[in-house]
Amino acid sequence: MPSHSNSDSSSPHAGSFRIPHIYVILFVFIAIAAVATHFVPAGEFERIPGPEGRITIDPESFQHVEPSPVGVVDFMLAIPNGLMSAGEVVFFTFMIGGMFMVLRRTGIIEIGVDKLTRRFANQSLLMIPVLMTVFALVATIIGTQELALVYVPVILPLMIALRFDSVTAAAVALCATTAGFATGVLNPINTGLGQQLSDLPLYSGFGLRAVAFVIVLAAGIYFVMRYARKVRDNPELSLMAGDASEAEKRATYQHAGDEGALIANTRQKLAALATFAFFGILVYGVLQQGWFMMEMAGLFIVMGIVVGLIAGLSTEAICEGFNKGFRDVLVGAMIAGVARGVAVVLEDGQIMDTLVFGLGNLVGELPTMLSAIGMYFAQLAFNFVVPSGSGQALVTMPIMAPLSDIIGVTRQTAVLAFQLGDGMGNILYPTSGYFMATLAIAGVPWQKWVKFFFPLFCVWVLIALAFLAFAQATQWVG
């Protein structure tokens, strides 16, 4: 897996604006959060048991507490504490990076890519809607947006070989899973939990959410295909043009089979079968056993070792493969932890609950016709500091659900505002750990991703507002 670069390839001309390094951006956010703890009143809600034993808040229990502003030492510890708090994401990023580097050293990835490239050489663009539809369906049914972390290293070599780029690979995985997760037709993470907290029938409102799924996904597919076609026809138009790691990927995958089709030997065939078996175990674990990042990371360690040995790699080669993979995703893993520092500061300063309480009051003061839209933007804003779907639901929905009764918004609409606001920001905000880790594995700097994704994000926001306006106008109850 080629090394990850965070440099912007565009040349800095006099007077031109250049997005700062992601570390700088996150440090500024942490500093702003720290300063805010000195001015925003501290407050807290009482925590109570919620659905399935999860801890949620009592919306009637908010009270101001003794101020706890973040001092110099706490600020200094924000990033180390953020890394520890995001340890699961950081560790998972390292393990998946190491495992796929070992697979590359076995040669089975190059052989698979060569076969798929020859098979779809004349229909390369069709791979995008097929893959995105599958990824989106999985996300809208089981609610695991984080599977983008698994999809990207699998499809990255194929996208490069088909003469697209790393941004295309990241977009196929991230945009598809987000379209499925955000619309949440049968998603237990946002739709299911949000409806439980709002005392609604589980998965009610299926029809409107299904329509939203189709439209949001269609917009994503069109946008990604348009960009991919442009890159295929003229590689210089790629956002990754001039990036050293991108050149290395193209050299590896676009010319791997120039001297004829690659043929797997017996050990490589057995290693490929073992790889499929491990992915079968992964699917079973996620769907049936509730596995998440730690379990998947552990499986990837075993997978890299076993597949490497079957393919004939020495133990030293396997270890060096893991080391190379660790180095390649180091920046992304660090970003995932550093980003968590924002929430750490807000929690230490005891102003996180104050922000939630304030957002609820702000929405409650809006005109009735704008209330649903206000809920959406409140959820979108809160997603910056709590990019977890279940975490956001447990904190915001106990407030938004009863608030919706007062301001004339149906609870079903309030849940829709939550799931759309939560999902769409997850692949824009640098505070989203799994998202930043996915970009690291793809080798796409956050700054370049923003240039690609922001126009689609704006389209998705308009689609979300249209659905919420319809739900508000019709008093949608599902």
XYZ file of C-alpha atoms in Angstrom:
478
model
C 0.000 0.000 0.000
C 1.658 3.212 -1.112
C 2.591 5.752 1.479
C 0.062 8.355 2.464
C 0.826 11.968 1.746
C -0.968 14.948 3.201
C 0.634 17.491 0.973
C -1.461 19.350 -1.521
C 0.027 18.969 -4.959
C -1.172 22.373 -6.117
C 1.616 24.909 -6.314
C 1.218 27.790 -3.910
C 1.084 30.932 -6.022
C 1.280 34.391 -4.570
C -2.074 35.432 -3.203
C -3.612 31.966 -3.561
C -5.353 30.288 -0.652
C -4.138 26.899 0.438
C -5.949 24.738 2.993
C -3.668 24.299 6.020
C -2.322 20.896 7.011
C -4.940 18.756 8.734
C -2.914 18.770 11.967
C -3.080 22.568 11.987
C -6.841 22.539 11.405
C -7.447 20.063 14.221
C -5.140 21.925 16.602
C -7.096 25.127 15.936
C -10.388 23.313 16.628
C -8.998 21.963 19.903
C -7.806 25.442 20.875
C -11.222 26.965 20.074
C -12.925 24.260 22.151
C -10.537 24.963 25.051
C -11.224 28.699 24.911
C -14.963 28.017 24.765
C -14.827 26.191 28.095
C -13.905 29.544 29.698
C -16.979 31.330 28.324
C -19.725 28.731 27.797
C -21.509 27.847 31.071
C -20.831 24.302 32.240
C -23.843 22.021 32.456
C -24.911 18.409 32.421
C -27.837 16.084 31.962
C -28.497 13.148 34.235
C -27.568 9.851 32.565
C -30.191 7.087 32.676
C -30.533 3.576 31.162
C -31.872 3.638 27.613
C -32.868 1.032 24.997
C -30.974 -2.264 25.246
C -29.107 -1.077 28.322
C -27.451 1.877 26.578
C -26.885 5.007 28.642
C -28.855 8.029 27.460
C -29.879 11.372 28.984
C -32.921 12.590 30.876
C -34.059 15.602 28.788
C -35.676 17.258 31.824
C -32.594 17.059 34.024
C -30.279 19.714 32.558
C -28.649 21.894 35.170
C -25.683 24.217 35.285
C -22.742 22.952 37.297
C -19.525 24.362 38.686
C -17.374 25.701 35.818
C -14.504 23.453 34.809
C -12.513 25.446 32.234
C -9.688 23.648 30.476
C -6.332 24.847 31.717
C -2.878 24.734 30.179
C -2.131 21.209 31.377
C -5.517 19.857 30.239
C -5.015 21.490 26.853
C -1.555 19.961 26.619
C -3.053 16.524 27.334
C -5.962 16.877 24.892
C -4.182 15.190 21.993
C -2.664 12.313 24.042
C -6.052 11.728 25.691
C -7.712 11.915 22.282
C -5.371 9.241 20.956
C -6.175 7.021 23.922
C -9.914 7.662 23.605
C -9.806 6.812 19.888
C -7.531 3.829 20.480
C -9.962 1.421 18.838
C -9.964 3.350 15.549
C -6.208 3.948 15.687
C -5.418 0.276 16.301
C -7.864 -0.889 13.629
C -6.274 1.447 11.086
C -2.815 0.040 11.787
C -3.989 -3.575 11.577
C -5.875 -3.223 8.302
C -2.933 -1.341 6.775
C -0.495 -4.042 7.868
C -2.695 -6.922 6.764
C -3.215 -5.598 3.240
C 0.488 -4.952 2.796
C 1.129 -8.609 3.643
C -1.512 -9.634 1.081
C 0.207 -7.473 -1.501
C 3.511 -9.198 -0.830
C 1.913 -12.570 -1.527
C 1.076 -11.360 -5.051
C -2.572 -12.435 -4.863
C -3.910 -8.864 -4.985
C -2.000 -8.078 -8.181
C -3.186 -11.344 -9.758
C -6.821 -10.647 -8.813
C -6.621 -7.084 -10.082
C -5.086 -8.253 -13.356
C -7.938 -10.704 -13.960
C -10.669 -8.195 -13.075
C -9.037 -5.470 -15.166
C -8.953 -7.710 -18.228
C -12.552 -8.787 -17.613
C -13.966 -5.255 -17.206
C -11.528 -3.287 -19.358
C -14.297 -2.204 -21.753
C -16.926 -1.671 -19.036
C -14.856 -0.026 -16.340
C -17.390 2.673 -15.453
C -20.068 0.052 -14.761
C -18.036 -1.180 -11.816
C -18.825 2.044 -9.945
C -22.654 1.831 -9.776
C -22.496 -1.925 -9.102
C -20.069 -1.570 -6.188
C -21.755 1.525 -4.785
C -25.195 -0.084 -4.852
C -23.931 -3.160 -3.007
C -22.054 -1.105 -0.404
C -25.046 1.209 0.119
C -27.489 -1.671 0.546
C -25.267 -3.267 3.178
C -24.973 0.046 5.052
C -28.696 0.833 4.964
C -29.545 -2.648 6.272
C -26.899 -3.336 8.936
C -25.825 0.247 9.645
C -22.056 -0.225 9.630
C -20.665 2.845 7.903
C -17.212 1.837 9.132
C -17.102 -1.013 6.587
C -15.731 1.604 4.192
C -12.441 0.911 5.963
C -12.597 -2.657 4.671
C -13.887 -1.831 1.193
C -11.247 0.748 0.279
C -8.115 -1.440 0.333
C -10.014 -4.147 -1.566
C -11.174 -1.902 -4.414
C -8.261 0.573 -4.484
C -5.975 -1.574 -6.685
C -8.866 -2.294 -9.054
C -9.831 1.366 -9.418
C -6.205 2.288 -10.162
C -5.839 -0.560 -12.653
C -9.017 0.583 -14.433
C -7.303 3.977 -14.833
C -9.281 5.846 -12.217
C -7.558 7.210 -9.091
C -7.426 6.928 -5.309
C -10.124 9.575 -4.863
C -12.469 7.427 -6.955
C -11.759 4.396 -4.779
C -12.366 6.386 -1.589
C -15.532 7.907 -3.060
C -17.009 4.564 -4.110
C -16.673 3.264 -0.546
C -17.390 6.415 1.457
C -20.202 7.923 -0.623
C -21.994 4.597 -0.985
C -21.862 3.651 2.679
C -22.890 7.169 3.691
C -25.864 7.208 1.304
C -27.038 3.917 2.799
C -26.308 4.821 6.402
C -27.784 8.331 6.317
C -31.102 7.306 4.752
C -31.184 4.273 7.050
C -34.011 2.216 5.570
C -33.456 -0.648 8.053
C -30.420 0.756 9.848
C -30.413 -0.311 13.517
C -27.704 2.221 14.430
C -29.470 5.452 13.546
C -33.052 4.702 12.418
C -33.711 1.854 14.836
C -32.162 3.473 17.898
C -33.592 6.894 17.047
C -37.098 5.444 16.783
C -36.707 3.512 20.029
C -35.686 6.684 21.842
C -38.639 8.505 20.249
C -41.202 5.804 21.125
C -41.950 5.051 17.470
C -42.665 1.641 15.892
C -39.369 0.096 14.843
C -38.497 0.818 11.182
C -41.765 2.649 10.561
C -41.643 5.175 7.732
C -39.967 2.631 5.460
C -41.436 4.035 2.235
C -40.146 7.609 2.430
C -36.737 6.444 3.645
C -36.515 4.017 0.721
C -37.232 6.846 -1.728
C -34.589 8.988 -0.011
C -32.128 6.092 -0.264
C -32.613 5.813 -4.023
C -32.290 9.550 -4.673
C -29.295 10.158 -2.385
C -27.481 7.101 -3.769
C -28.284 8.053 -7.376
C -26.815 11.515 -6.829
C -23.693 9.961 -5.327
C -23.264 7.481 -8.177
C -23.690 10.175 -10.815
C -21.173 12.435 -9.114
C -18.553 9.712 -8.654
C -18.983 8.383 -12.213
C -18.638 11.878 -13.667
C -15.373 12.412 -11.825
C -14.083 8.911 -12.634
C -14.770 9.334 -16.349
C -12.897 12.641 -16.331
C -9.867 11.055 -14.641
C -9.874 8.028 -16.944
C -9.945 10.225 -20.042
C -7.345 12.682 -18.739
C -5.265 11.612 -15.693
C -3.951 15.163 -15.345
C -7.432 16.209 -14.185
C -7.175 13.911 -11.180
C -7.033 15.620 -7.792
C -4.109 13.268 -7.100
C -2.118 14.370 -10.159
C 1.477 15.011 -9.189
C 1.218 13.049 -5.943
C 4.199 10.707 -5.520
C 2.206 7.939 -3.841
C -0.372 8.047 -6.639
C 2.366 7.652 -9.244
C 3.636 4.620 -7.341
C 0.181 3.044 -7.360
C -0.215 3.616 -11.077
C 3.196 2.082 -11.735
C 2.248 -0.945 -9.637
C -1.270 -1.672 -10.839
C -1.732 -0.136 -14.286
C 1.220 -1.974 -15.842
C 1.284 -5.164 -13.788
C 0.006 -7.339 -16.624
C 1.578 -5.590 -19.622
C 3.747 -8.617 -20.363
C 0.830 -11.038 -20.302
C -1.773 -12.330 -17.869
C -0.512 -13.037 -14.363
C -0.804 -16.684 -13.359
C -1.167 -17.816 -9.751
C 0.880 -20.734 -8.519
C -0.575 -23.409 -6.253
C 0.359 -21.670 -3.009
C -1.092 -18.375 -4.214
C -4.341 -20.110 -5.158
C -4.572 -21.628 -1.695
C -3.775 -18.228 -0.161
C -6.553 -16.635 -2.210
C -9.029 -19.267 -0.988
C -7.919 -18.623 2.598
C -8.442 -14.885 2.053
C -12.023 -15.454 0.889
C -12.605 -17.716 3.879
C -11.396 -15.014 6.258
C -13.679 -12.438 4.655
C -16.530 -14.909 5.077
C -15.682 -15.101 8.777
C -15.607 -11.294 8.869
C -19.112 -11.024 7.384
C -20.424 -13.648 9.799
C -18.838 -11.905 12.755
C -20.250 -8.484 11.846
C -23.761 -9.724 11.044
C -24.219 -12.492 13.610
C -21.809 -11.773 16.452
C -21.875 -7.979 16.535
C -18.176 -7.633 15.792
C -16.755 -4.156 15.507
C -13.304 -2.676 15.084
C -11.435 -4.571 17.796
C -12.702 -7.970 16.665
C -12.063 -7.140 13.022
C -8.555 -5.897 13.862
C -7.783 -9.147 15.664
C -9.055 -11.144 12.693
C -6.866 -9.109 10.333
C -3.761 -9.929 12.356
C -4.485 -13.655 12.106
C -5.472 -13.276 8.460
C -2.200 -11.596 7.495
C -0.131 -14.264 9.251
C -2.041 -17.292 7.964
C -2.421 -16.102 4.371
C 1.220 -15.029 4.286
C 2.435 -18.419 5.473
C 0.189 -20.286 3.028
C 1.521 -18.152 0.160
C 5.086 -19.049 1.134
C 6.244 -15.837 2.778
C 8.845 -16.144 5.508
C 7.976 -14.955 8.997
C 10.425 -12.080 8.514
C 8.703 -11.048 5.272
C 5.309 -11.122 7.005
C 6.594 -8.963 9.864
C 8.165 -6.477 7.465
C 4.916 -6.406 5.501
C 3.036 -5.421 8.642
C 5.666 -2.793 9.436
C 5.408 -1.287 5.950
C 1.616 -1.218 6.215
C 1.807 0.433 9.631
C 4.040 3.172 8.240
C 1.740 3.788 5.284
C -1.312 4.498 7.450
C 0.499 6.213 10.320
C -0.691 9.719 9.456
C -4.321 8.660 9.140
C -4.218 6.730 12.392
C -2.745 9.743 14.181
C -5.359 12.073 12.681
C -8.153 9.834 13.976
C -6.754 10.218 17.496
C -5.909 13.907 17.271
C -9.435 14.677 16.032
C -10.887 13.043 19.117
C -9.121 15.741 21.161
C -11.921 18.214 20.302
C -14.564 16.117 22.052
C -12.177 15.384 24.936
C -11.785 19.116 25.633
C -15.546 19.756 25.449
C -16.225 16.848 27.813
C -13.482 17.843 30.267
C -14.802 21.412 30.287
C -18.344 20.072 30.845
C -19.849 22.109 28.038
C -20.850 19.243 25.712
C -24.284 18.930 27.349
C -24.619 22.717 27.360
C -24.148 22.737 23.584
C -26.825 20.060 23.170
C -29.213 21.979 25.436
C -28.533 25.197 23.533
C -29.105 23.598 20.133
C -32.439 22.238 21.343
C -33.535 25.657 22.554
C -32.413 27.264 19.307
C -34.490 24.848 17.236
C -37.483 25.430 19.511
C -37.448 29.162 18.770
C -37.636 28.750 14.984
C -40.878 29.278 13.012
C -42.858 26.036 12.668
C -42.143 25.607 8.950
C -38.403 25.840 9.602
C -38.323 23.617 12.671
C -37.572 20.363 10.839
C -34.833 22.053 8.831
C -33.488 23.575 12.037
C -33.343 20.098 13.586
C -31.350 18.872 10.604
C -28.759 21.643 10.866
C -28.563 21.189 14.647
C -27.817 17.490 14.164
C -25.346 18.274 11.383
C -23.549 20.726 13.665
C -23.483 18.370 16.648
C -22.107 15.620 14.429
C -18.845 17.562 14.303
C -18.100 16.817 17.955
C -19.912 13.453 18.249
C -19.500 11.649 14.901
C -20.918 8.402 16.308
C -24.457 7.584 15.128
C -25.505 5.768 18.284
C -23.705 8.286 20.508
C -25.432 11.202 18.817
C -28.825 9.498 19.039
C -28.452 8.799 22.755
C -27.557 12.425 23.479
C -29.811 14.368 21.092
C -32.966 12.327 20.469
C -34.221 12.391 24.080
C -34.323 16.182 23.618
C -35.439 16.417 19.990
C -38.279 13.883 20.271
C -40.308 15.682 22.986
C -39.296 19.037 21.511
C -40.856 17.989 18.197
C -44.226 17.524 19.945
C -44.104 21.110 21.187
C -43.023 22.828 17.965
C -45.321 20.951 15.580
C -42.905 18.487 14.000
C -43.753 14.800 13.991
C -41.382 12.500 15.828
C -40.857 10.557 12.609
C -39.593 13.746 10.972
C -37.336 14.426 13.960
C -35.727 10.995 13.518
C -35.266 11.632 9.789
C -33.579 14.967 10.569
C -31.269 13.185 13.003
C -30.227 10.375 10.671
C -29.620 12.661 7.683
C -27.719 15.202 9.781
C -25.653 12.525 11.484
C -24.749 10.516 8.377
C -23.838 13.176 5.837
C -21.319 14.978 8.016
C -19.425 11.789 8.782
C -17.417 11.973 5.549
C -16.728 15.697 5.682
C -15.640 16.460 9.235
C -12.030 15.634 10.153
C -13.266 14.687 13.638
C -14.774 11.481 12.207
C -12.191 8.845 13.077
C -13.224 6.027 10.734
C -13.509 8.510 7.843
C -10.016 9.902 8.341
C -8.654 6.370 8.689
C -10.349 5.413 5.402
C -8.728 8.350 3.636
C -5.382 7.284 5.081
C -5.759 3.763 3.713
C -6.750 5.183 0.318
C -3.813 7.617 0.437
C -6.061 10.650 -0.085
C -5.309 13.816 1.935
C -8.349 15.335 3.648
C -7.820 18.632 1.824
C -8.099 16.917 -1.574
C -11.143 14.956 -0.441
C -12.913 18.179 0.555
C -12.314 19.586 -2.951
C -13.921 16.486 -4.399
C -16.762 15.887 -1.960
C -18.021 19.340 -0.982
C -20.122 19.913 -4.139
C -21.815 16.518 -3.637
C -22.279 17.326 0.052
C -24.132 20.508 -0.934
C -26.380 18.513 -3.282
C -27.080 15.990 -0.527
C -27.952 18.796 1.887
C -30.483 20.185 -0.619
C -31.990 16.704 -1.052
C -32.222 16.330 2.730
C -33.921 19.713 3.060
C -36.432 18.788 0.348
C -37.385 15.573 2.131
C -37.672 17.318 5.485
C -39.795 20.106 3.994
C -42.089 17.441 2.491
C -42.273 15.576 5.798
C -43.077 18.797 7.656
C -45.702 19.925 5.136
C -47.464 16.542 5.194
C -47.023 15.977 8.947
C -45.396 12.637 8.089
C -45.922 9.914 10.653
C -44.763 6.934 8.583
